[in-house]
Short mmCIF file of C-alpha atoms (C1' of nucleotides) in Angstrom, two decimals:
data_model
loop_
_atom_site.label_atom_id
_atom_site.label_comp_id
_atom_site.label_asym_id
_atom_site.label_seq_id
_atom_site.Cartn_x
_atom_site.Cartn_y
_atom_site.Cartn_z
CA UNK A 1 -30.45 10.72 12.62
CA UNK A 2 -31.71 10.80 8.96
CA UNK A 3 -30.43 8.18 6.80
CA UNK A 4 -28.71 10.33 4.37
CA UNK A 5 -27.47 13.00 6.60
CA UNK A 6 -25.70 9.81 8.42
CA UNK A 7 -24.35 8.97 5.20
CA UNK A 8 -23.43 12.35 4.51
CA UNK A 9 -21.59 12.04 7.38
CA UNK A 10 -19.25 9.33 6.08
CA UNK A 11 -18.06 11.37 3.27
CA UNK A 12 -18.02 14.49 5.28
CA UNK A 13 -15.17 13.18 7.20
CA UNK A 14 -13.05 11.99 4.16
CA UNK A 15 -13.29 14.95 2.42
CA UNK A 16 -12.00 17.14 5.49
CA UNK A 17 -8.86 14.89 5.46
CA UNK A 18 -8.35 16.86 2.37
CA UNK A 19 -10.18 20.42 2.68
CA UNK A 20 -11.90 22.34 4.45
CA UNK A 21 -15.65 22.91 2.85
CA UNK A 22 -17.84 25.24 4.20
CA UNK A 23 -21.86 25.07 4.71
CA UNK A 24 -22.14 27.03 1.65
CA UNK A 25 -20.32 24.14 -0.35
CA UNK A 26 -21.78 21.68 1.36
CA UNK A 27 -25.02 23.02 0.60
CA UNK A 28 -24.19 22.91 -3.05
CA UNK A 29 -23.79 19.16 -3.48
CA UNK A 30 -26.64 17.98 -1.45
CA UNK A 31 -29.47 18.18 -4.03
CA UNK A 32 -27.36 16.22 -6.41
CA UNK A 33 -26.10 13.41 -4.17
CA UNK A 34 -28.09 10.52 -4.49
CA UNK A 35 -27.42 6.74 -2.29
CA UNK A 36 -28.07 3.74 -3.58
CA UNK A 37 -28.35 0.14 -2.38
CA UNK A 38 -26.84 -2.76 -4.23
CA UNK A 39 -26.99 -6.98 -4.07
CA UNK A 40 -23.43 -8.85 -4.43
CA UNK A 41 -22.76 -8.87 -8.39
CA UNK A 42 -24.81 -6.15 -9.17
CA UNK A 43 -23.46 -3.65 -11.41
CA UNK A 44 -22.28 -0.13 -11.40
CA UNK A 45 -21.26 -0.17 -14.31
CA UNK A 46 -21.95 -2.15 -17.17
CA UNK A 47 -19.78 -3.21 -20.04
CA UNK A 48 -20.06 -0.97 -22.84
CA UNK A 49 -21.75 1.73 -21.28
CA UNK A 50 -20.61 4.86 -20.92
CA UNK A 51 -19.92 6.09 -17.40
CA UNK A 52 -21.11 9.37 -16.52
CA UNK A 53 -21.16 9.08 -12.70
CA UNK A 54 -18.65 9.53 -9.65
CA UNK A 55 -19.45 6.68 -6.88
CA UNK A 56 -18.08 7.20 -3.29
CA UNK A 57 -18.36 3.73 -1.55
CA UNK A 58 -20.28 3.93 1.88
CA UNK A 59 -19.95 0.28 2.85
CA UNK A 60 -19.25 -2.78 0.81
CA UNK A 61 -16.63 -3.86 -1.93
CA UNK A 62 -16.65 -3.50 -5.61
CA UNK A 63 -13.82 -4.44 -8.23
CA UNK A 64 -12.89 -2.89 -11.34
CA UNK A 65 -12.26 -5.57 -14.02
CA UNK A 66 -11.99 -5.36 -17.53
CA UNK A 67 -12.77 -8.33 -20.08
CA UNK A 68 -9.43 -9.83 -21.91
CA UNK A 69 -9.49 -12.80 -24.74
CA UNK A 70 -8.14 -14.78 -21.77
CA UNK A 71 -10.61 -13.92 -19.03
CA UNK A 72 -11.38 -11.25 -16.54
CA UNK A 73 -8.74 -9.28 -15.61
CA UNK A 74 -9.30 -7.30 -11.78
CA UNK A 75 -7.49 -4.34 -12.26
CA UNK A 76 -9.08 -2.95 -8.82
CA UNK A 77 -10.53 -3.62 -5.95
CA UNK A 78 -12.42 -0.83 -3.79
CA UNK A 79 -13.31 -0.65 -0.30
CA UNK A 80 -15.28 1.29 2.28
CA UNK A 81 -14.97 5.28 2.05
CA UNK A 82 -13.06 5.64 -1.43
CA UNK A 83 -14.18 7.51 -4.49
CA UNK A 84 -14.54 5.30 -7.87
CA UNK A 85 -15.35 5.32 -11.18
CA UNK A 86 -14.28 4.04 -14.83
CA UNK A 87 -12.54 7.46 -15.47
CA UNK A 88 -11.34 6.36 -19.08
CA UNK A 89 -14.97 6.39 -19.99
CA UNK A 90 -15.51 9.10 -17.76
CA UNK A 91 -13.46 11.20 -19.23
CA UNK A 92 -13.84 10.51 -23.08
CA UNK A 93 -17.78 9.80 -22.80
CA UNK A 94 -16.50 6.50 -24.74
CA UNK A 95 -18.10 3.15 -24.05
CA UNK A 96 -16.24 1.69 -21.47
CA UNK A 97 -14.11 -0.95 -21.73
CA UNK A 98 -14.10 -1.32 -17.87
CA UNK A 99 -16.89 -2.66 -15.54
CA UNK A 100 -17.65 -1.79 -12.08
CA UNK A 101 -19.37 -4.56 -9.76
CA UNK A 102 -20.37 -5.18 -6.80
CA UNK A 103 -18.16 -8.14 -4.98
CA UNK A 104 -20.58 -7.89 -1.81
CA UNK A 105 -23.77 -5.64 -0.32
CA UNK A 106 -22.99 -2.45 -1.52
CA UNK A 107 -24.15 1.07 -0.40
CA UNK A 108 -23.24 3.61 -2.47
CA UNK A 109 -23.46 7.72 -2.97
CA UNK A 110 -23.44 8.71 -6.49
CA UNK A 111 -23.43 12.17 -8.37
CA UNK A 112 -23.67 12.87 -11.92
CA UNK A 113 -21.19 13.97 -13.87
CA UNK A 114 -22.78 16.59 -14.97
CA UNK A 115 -23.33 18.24 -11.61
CA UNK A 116 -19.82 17.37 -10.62
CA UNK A 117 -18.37 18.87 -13.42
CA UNK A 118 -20.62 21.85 -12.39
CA UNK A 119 -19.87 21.94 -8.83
CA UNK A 120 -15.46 22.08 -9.93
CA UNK A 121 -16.86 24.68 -11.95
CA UNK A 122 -18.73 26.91 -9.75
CA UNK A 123 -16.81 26.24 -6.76
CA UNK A 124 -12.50 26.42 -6.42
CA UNK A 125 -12.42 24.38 -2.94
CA UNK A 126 -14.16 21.08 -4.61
CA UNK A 127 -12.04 21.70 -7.63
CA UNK A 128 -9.38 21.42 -5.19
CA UNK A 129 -11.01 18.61 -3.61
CA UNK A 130 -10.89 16.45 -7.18
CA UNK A 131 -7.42 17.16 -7.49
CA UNK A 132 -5.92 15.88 -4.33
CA UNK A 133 -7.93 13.40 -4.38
CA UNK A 134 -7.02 12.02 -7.71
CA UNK A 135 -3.13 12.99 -6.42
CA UNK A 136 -3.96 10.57 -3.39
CA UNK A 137 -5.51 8.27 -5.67
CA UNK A 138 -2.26 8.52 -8.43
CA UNK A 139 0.27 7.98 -5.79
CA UNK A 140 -1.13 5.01 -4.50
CA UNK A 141 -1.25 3.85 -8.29
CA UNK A 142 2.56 4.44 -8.34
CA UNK A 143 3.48 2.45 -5.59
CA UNK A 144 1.54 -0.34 -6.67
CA UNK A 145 3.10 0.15 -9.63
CA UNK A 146 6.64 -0.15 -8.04
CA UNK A 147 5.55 -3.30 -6.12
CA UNK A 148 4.91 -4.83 -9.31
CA UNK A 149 8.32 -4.60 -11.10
CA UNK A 150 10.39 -5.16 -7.91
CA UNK A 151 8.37 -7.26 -5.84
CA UNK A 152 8.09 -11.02 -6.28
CA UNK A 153 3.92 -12.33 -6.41
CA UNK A 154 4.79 -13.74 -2.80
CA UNK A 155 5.98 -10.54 -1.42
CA UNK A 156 3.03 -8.55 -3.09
CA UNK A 157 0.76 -10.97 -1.21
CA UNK A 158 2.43 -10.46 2.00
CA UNK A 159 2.08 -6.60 1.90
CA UNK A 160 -1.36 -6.89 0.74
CA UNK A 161 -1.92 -9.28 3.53
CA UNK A 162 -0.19 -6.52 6.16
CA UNK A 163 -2.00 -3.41 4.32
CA UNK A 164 -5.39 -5.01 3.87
CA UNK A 165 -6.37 -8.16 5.56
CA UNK A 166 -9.64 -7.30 5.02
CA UNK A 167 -9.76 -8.19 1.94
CA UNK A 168 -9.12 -11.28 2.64
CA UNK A 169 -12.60 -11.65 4.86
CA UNK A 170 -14.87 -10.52 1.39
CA UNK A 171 -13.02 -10.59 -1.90
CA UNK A 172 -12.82 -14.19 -3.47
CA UNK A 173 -9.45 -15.18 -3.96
CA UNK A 174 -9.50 -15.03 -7.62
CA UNK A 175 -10.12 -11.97 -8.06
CA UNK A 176 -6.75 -11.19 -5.23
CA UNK A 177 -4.63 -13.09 -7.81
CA UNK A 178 -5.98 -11.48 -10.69
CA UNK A 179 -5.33 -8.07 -8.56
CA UNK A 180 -1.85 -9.17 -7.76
CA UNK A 181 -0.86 -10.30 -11.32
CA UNK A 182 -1.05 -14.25 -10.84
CA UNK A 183 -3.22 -16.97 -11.25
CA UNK A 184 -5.13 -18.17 -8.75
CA UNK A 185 -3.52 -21.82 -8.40
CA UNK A 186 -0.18 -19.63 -7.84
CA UNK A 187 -2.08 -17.71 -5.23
CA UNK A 188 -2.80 -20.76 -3.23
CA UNK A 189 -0.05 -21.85 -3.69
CA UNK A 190 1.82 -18.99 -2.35
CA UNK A 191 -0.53 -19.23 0.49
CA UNK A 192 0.04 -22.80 1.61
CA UNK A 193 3.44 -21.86 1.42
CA UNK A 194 3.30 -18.87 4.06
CA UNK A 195 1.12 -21.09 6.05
CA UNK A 196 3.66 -23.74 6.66
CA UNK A 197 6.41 -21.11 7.51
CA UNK A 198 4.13 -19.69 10.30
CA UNK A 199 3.28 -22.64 11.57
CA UNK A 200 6.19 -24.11 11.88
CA UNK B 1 12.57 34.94 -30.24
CA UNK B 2 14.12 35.21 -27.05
CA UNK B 3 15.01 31.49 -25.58
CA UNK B 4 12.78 32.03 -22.85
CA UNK B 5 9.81 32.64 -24.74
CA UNK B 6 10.17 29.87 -26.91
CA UNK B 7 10.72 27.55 -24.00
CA UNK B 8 6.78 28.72 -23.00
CA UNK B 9 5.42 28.47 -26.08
CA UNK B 10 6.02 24.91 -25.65
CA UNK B 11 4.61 24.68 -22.10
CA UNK B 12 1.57 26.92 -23.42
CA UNK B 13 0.92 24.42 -25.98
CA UNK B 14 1.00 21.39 -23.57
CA UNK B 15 -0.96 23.13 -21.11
CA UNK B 16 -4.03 24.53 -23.44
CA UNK B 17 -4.67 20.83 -24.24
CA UNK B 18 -6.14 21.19 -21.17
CA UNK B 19 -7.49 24.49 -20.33
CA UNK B 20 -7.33 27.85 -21.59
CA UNK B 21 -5.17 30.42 -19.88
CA UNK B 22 -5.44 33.86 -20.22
CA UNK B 23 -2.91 36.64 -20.80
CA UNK B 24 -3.40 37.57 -17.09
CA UNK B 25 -3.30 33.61 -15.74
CA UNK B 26 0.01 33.41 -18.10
CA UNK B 27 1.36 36.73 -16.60
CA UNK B 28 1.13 35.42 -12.99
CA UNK B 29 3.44 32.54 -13.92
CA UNK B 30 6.44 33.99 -15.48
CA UNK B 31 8.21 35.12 -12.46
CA UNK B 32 8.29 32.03 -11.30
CA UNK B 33 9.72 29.94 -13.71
CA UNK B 34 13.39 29.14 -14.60
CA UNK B 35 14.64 27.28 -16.93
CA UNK B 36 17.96 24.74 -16.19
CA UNK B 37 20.09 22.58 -18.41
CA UNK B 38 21.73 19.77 -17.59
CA UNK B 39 23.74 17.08 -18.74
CA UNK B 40 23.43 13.49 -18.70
CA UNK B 41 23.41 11.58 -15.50
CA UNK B 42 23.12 14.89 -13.39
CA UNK B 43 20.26 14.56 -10.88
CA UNK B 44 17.24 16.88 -10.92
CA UNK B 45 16.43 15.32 -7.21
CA UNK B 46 19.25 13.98 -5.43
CA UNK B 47 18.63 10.51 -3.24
CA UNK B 48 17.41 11.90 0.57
CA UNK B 49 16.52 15.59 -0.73
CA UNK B 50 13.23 17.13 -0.21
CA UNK B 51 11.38 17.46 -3.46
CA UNK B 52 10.35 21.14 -3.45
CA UNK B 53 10.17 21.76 -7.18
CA UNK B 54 7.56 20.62 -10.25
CA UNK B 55 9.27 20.31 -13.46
CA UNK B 56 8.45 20.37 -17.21
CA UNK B 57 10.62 18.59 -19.64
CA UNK B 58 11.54 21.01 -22.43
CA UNK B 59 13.97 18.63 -24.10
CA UNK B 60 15.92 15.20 -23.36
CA UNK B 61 14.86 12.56 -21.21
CA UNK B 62 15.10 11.66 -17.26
CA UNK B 63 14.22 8.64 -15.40
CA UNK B 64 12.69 8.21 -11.86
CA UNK B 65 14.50 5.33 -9.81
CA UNK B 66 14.34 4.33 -5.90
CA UNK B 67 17.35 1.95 -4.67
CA UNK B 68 16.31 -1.42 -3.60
CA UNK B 69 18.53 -3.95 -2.24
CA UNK B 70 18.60 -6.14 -5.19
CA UNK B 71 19.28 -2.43 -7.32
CA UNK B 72 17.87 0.06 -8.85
CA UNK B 73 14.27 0.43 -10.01
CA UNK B 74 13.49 2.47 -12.79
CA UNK B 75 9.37 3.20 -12.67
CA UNK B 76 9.12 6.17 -14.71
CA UNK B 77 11.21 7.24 -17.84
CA UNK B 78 9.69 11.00 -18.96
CA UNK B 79 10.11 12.41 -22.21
CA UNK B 80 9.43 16.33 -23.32
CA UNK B 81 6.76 17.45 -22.75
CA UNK B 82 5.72 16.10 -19.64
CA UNK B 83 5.14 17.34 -16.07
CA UNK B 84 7.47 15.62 -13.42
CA UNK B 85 8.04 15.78 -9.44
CA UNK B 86 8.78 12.79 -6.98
CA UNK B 87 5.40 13.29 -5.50
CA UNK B 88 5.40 11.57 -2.19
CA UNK B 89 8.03 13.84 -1.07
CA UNK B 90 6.94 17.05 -2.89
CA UNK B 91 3.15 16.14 -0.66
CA UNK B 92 4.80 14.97 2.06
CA UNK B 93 8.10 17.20 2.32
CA UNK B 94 9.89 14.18 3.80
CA UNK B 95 13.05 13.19 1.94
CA UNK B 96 12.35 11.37 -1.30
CA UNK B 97 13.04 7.54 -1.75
CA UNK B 98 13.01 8.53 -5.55
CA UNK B 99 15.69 9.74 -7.43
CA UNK B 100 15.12 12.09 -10.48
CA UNK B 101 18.19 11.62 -12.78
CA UNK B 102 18.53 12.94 -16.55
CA UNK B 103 19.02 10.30 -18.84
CA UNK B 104 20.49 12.60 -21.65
CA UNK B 105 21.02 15.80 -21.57
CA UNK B 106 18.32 17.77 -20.42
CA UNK B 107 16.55 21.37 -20.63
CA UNK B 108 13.69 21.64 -18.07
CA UNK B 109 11.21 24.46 -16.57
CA UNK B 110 11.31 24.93 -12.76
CA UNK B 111 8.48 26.10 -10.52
CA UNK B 112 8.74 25.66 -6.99
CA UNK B 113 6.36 23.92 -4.66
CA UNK B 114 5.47 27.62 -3.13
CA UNK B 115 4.96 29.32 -5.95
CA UNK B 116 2.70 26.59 -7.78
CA UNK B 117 0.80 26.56 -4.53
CA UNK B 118 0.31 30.06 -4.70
CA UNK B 119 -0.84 29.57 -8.04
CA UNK B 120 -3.21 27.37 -7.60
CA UNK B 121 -4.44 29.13 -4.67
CA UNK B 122 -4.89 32.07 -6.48
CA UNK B 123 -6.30 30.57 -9.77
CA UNK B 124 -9.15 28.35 -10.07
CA UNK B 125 -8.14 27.71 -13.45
CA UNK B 126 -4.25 26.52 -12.66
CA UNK B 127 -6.10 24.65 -9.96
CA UNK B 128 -8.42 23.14 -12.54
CA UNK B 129 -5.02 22.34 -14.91
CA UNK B 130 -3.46 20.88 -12.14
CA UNK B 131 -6.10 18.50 -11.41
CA UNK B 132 -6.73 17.48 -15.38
CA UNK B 133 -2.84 16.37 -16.07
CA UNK B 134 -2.55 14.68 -12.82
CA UNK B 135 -5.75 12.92 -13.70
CA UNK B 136 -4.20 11.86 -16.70
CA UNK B 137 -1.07 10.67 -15.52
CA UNK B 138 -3.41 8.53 -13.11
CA UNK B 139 -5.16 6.92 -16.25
CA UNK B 140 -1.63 6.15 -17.94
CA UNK B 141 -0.24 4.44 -14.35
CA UNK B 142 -3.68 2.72 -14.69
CA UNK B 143 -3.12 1.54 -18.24
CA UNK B 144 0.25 0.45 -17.39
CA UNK B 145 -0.48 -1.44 -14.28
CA UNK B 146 -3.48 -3.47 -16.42
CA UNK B 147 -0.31 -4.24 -18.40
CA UNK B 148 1.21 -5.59 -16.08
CA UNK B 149 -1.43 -8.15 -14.74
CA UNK B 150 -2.47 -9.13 -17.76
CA UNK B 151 0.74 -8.96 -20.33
CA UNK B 152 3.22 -10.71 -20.72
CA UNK B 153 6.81 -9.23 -20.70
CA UNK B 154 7.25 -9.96 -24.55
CA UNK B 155 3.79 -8.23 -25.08
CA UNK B 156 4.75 -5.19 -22.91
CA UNK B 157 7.80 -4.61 -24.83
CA UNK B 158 5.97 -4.68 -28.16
CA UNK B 159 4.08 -1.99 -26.70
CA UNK B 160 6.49 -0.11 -25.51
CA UNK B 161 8.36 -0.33 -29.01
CA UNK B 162 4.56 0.85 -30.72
CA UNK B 163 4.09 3.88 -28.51
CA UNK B 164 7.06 4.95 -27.37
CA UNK B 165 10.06 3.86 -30.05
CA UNK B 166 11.38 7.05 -29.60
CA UNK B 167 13.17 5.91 -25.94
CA UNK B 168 15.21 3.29 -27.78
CA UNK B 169 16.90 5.55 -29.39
CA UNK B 170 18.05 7.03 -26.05
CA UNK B 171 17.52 4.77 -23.24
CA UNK B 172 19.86 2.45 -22.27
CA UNK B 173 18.15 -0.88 -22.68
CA UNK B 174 18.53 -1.91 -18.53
CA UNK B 175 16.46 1.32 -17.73
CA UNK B 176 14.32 -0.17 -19.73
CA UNK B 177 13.97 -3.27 -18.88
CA UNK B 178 13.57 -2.37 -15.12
CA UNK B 179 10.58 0.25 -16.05
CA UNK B 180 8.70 -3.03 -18.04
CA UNK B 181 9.47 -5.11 -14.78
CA UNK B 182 11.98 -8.04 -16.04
CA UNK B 183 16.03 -8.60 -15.75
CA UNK B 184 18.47 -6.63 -18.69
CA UNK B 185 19.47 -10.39 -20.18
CA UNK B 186 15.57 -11.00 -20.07
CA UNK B 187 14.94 -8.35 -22.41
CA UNK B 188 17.86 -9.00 -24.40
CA UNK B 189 16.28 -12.58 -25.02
CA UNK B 190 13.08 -10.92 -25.91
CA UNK B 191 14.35 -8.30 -28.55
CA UNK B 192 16.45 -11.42 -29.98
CA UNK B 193 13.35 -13.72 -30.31
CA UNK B 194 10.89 -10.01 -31.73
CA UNK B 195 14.25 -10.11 -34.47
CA UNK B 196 14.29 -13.53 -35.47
CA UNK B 197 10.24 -13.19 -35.96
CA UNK B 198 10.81 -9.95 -38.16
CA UNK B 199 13.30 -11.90 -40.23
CA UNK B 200 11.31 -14.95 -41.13
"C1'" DA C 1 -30.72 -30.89 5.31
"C1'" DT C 2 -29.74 -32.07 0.37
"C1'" DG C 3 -28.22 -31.36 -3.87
"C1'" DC C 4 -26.28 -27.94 -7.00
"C1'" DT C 5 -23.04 -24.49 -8.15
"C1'" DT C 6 -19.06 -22.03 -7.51
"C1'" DT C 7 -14.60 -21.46 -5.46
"C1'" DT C 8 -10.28 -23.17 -3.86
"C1'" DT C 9 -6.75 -26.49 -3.63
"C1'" DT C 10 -3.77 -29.93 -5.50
"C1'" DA C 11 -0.89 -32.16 -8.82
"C1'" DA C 12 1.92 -32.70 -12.87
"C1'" DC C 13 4.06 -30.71 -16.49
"C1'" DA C 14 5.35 -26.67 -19.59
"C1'" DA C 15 6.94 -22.16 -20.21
"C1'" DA C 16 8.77 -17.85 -18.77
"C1'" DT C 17 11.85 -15.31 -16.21
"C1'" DG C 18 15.71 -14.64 -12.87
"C1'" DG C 19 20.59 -14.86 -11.44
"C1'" DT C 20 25.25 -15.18 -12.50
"C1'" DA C 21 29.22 -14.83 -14.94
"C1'" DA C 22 31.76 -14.32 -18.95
"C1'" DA C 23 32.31 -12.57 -23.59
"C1'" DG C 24 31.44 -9.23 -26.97
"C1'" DG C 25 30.44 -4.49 -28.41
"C1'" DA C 26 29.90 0.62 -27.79
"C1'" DA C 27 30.84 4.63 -25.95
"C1'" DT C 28 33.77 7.84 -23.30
"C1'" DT C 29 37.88 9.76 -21.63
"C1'" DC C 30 42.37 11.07 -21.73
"C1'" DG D 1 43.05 6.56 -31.35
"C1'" DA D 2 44.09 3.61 -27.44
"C1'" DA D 3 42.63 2.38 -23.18
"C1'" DT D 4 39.19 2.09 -20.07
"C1'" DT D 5 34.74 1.85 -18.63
"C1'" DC D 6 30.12 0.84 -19.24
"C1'" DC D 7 26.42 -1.52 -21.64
"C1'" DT D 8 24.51 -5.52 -23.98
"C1'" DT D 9 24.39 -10.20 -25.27
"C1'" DT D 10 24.93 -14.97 -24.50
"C1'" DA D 11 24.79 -19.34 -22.08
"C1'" DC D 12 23.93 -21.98 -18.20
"C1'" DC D 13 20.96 -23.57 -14.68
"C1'" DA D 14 17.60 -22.51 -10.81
"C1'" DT D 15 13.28 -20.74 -9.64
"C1'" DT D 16 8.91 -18.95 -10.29
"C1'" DT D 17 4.71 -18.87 -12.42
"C1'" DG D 18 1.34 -20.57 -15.91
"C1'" DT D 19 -1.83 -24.14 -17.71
"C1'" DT D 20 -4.84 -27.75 -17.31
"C1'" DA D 21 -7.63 -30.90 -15.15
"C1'" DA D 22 -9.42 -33.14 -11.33
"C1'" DA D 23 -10.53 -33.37 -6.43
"C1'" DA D 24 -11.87 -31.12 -2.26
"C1'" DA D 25 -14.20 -27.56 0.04
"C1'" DA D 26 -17.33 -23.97 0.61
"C1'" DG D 27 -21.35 -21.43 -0.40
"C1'" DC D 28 -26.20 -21.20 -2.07
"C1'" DA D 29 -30.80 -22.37 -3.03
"C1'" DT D 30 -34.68 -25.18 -2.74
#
DNA sequence: ATGCTTTTTTAACAAATGGTAAAGGAATTC
DNA sequence: GAATTCCTTTACCATTTGTTAAAAAAGCAT
């Protein structure tokens, strides 16, 4: 099997979870679909650049972060099979104020957005594609959302703990307390703390 | 002007920030909309219902709230203008955990879940409108959740005040202070200390 | 392996926020 | 317009989280 058509593959079976797209579609996006290898802490995206690309992630993490006058602030964190990118800058062709990197190896598909753009244009079923999966992509926003004004930092860490221990095997933990909301001495804290309830 | 008619002009002006509609796009729509008032505290999606309906705020202000054991959470207030549905359960058609309550009185535009479907079946462009608001309302979520990690509740609130003063006027101030995350006497200390500042 | 760098943990103290209950103020209803 | 209800403020203390700095641990490169 073909490198690329096995990558293909990956995203094929995402994007049926969502729509059916026929060989005509399917055919459309190939020429424009390009994958890319990446080192840990290589960038995506830069700072200040504008971002005129849609990743989907193949294998690998990556974290959205943003620079503040008090540090970095990890406003995502991205895992195998999802779609990303800095849609602010995306959107307004501003410089962009967020930064994509890579927090391990990366593989990555990307397309322009220029033939993205074209493809919703030409094509209603990928239109329809880009809208559920921003709707997918909105509702999990929400509920994260909701966690943070109802949830103490200790219960956000357990359900991120129950929802996606992996994390916990390649992202360092300061960027998980930065995701959460918290420093990272109040993440390890939090930590020890569940620690001696299991084990005792 | 008939009531009706005005009610779309304001609809048609959201909506061709977006896209333009033509007269035969419009057409398709009007048999399908309905317009409702209501008064304060009436529900627009009652606790346990399925959420069949997408809504457009003409005038007033609602709130979207789940129960929690501790209380109510409050993680949406909408003003006119805007699009609203309790998502999860208008996807999922499983009973919603959030509650859609009017906050003052209230005029709103109805569509239901069938007919929008059918709409954006039919219509690439209605597709293509659905997919740019909700794309939008994901970038505000985002905005809001980077406020959250990385403000503090003193700084959110002077945001809030900046870009939205308009819901003091008609929010009571515990909706409010569950949408920005903290406790009503939390809030209360806040606008105190923002006061004293503003008077020195 | 060894030394260097980065990450994580710990500790001590400071600050912010939460919970509760009571008092004060506003709004609503009859 | 008086009474009632609901909303907001205040005060108290408990708890959580932040900040800083140093120590321990882990990861990386030569």
């Amino acid at each position: 099997m073909a490198p690329l058509y096995k990558n293909l593959q990956t995203i094929f079976e995402t994007v049926q979870r969502f729509v059916e797209i026929n060989q005509k579609e399917w055919e459309a996006v190939l020429p424009y679909v390009e994958v890319q290898q990446l080192q840990k802490h290589d960038f995506l995206l830069k700072p200040g650049h504008i971002c005129r690309k849609m990743f989907f992630l193949l294998s690998g993490y990556t974290r959205i972060y943003s620079q503040s006058p008090t540090g970095e602030v990890t406003r995502d964190i991205n895992k195998p099979s999802t779609f990303l990118t800095a849609l602010p800058s995306y959107i307004s062709e501003k410089p962009s104020q967020e930064i994509i990197q890579c927090v391990t190896k990366v593989e990555v598909l990307i397309i322009s957005k220029e033939h993205l753009e074209g493809l919703f244009y030409q094509f209603h079923n990928w239109e329809r594609l880009g809208r559920l999966i921003i709707q997918e992509m909105y509702m999990d926003t929400q509920q994260r959302l909701y966690d943070f004004i109802h949830l103490t930092a200790e219960d956000r860490y357990r359900k991120l703990l129950k929802d996606h221990k992996d994390l916990m095997d390649h992202i360092p933990l300061g960027y998980i307390a930065s995701f959460l909301g918290i420093s990272p001495p109040s993440l390890s804290r939090i930590r020890k703390q569940l620690l001696n309830i299991n084990t005792n």
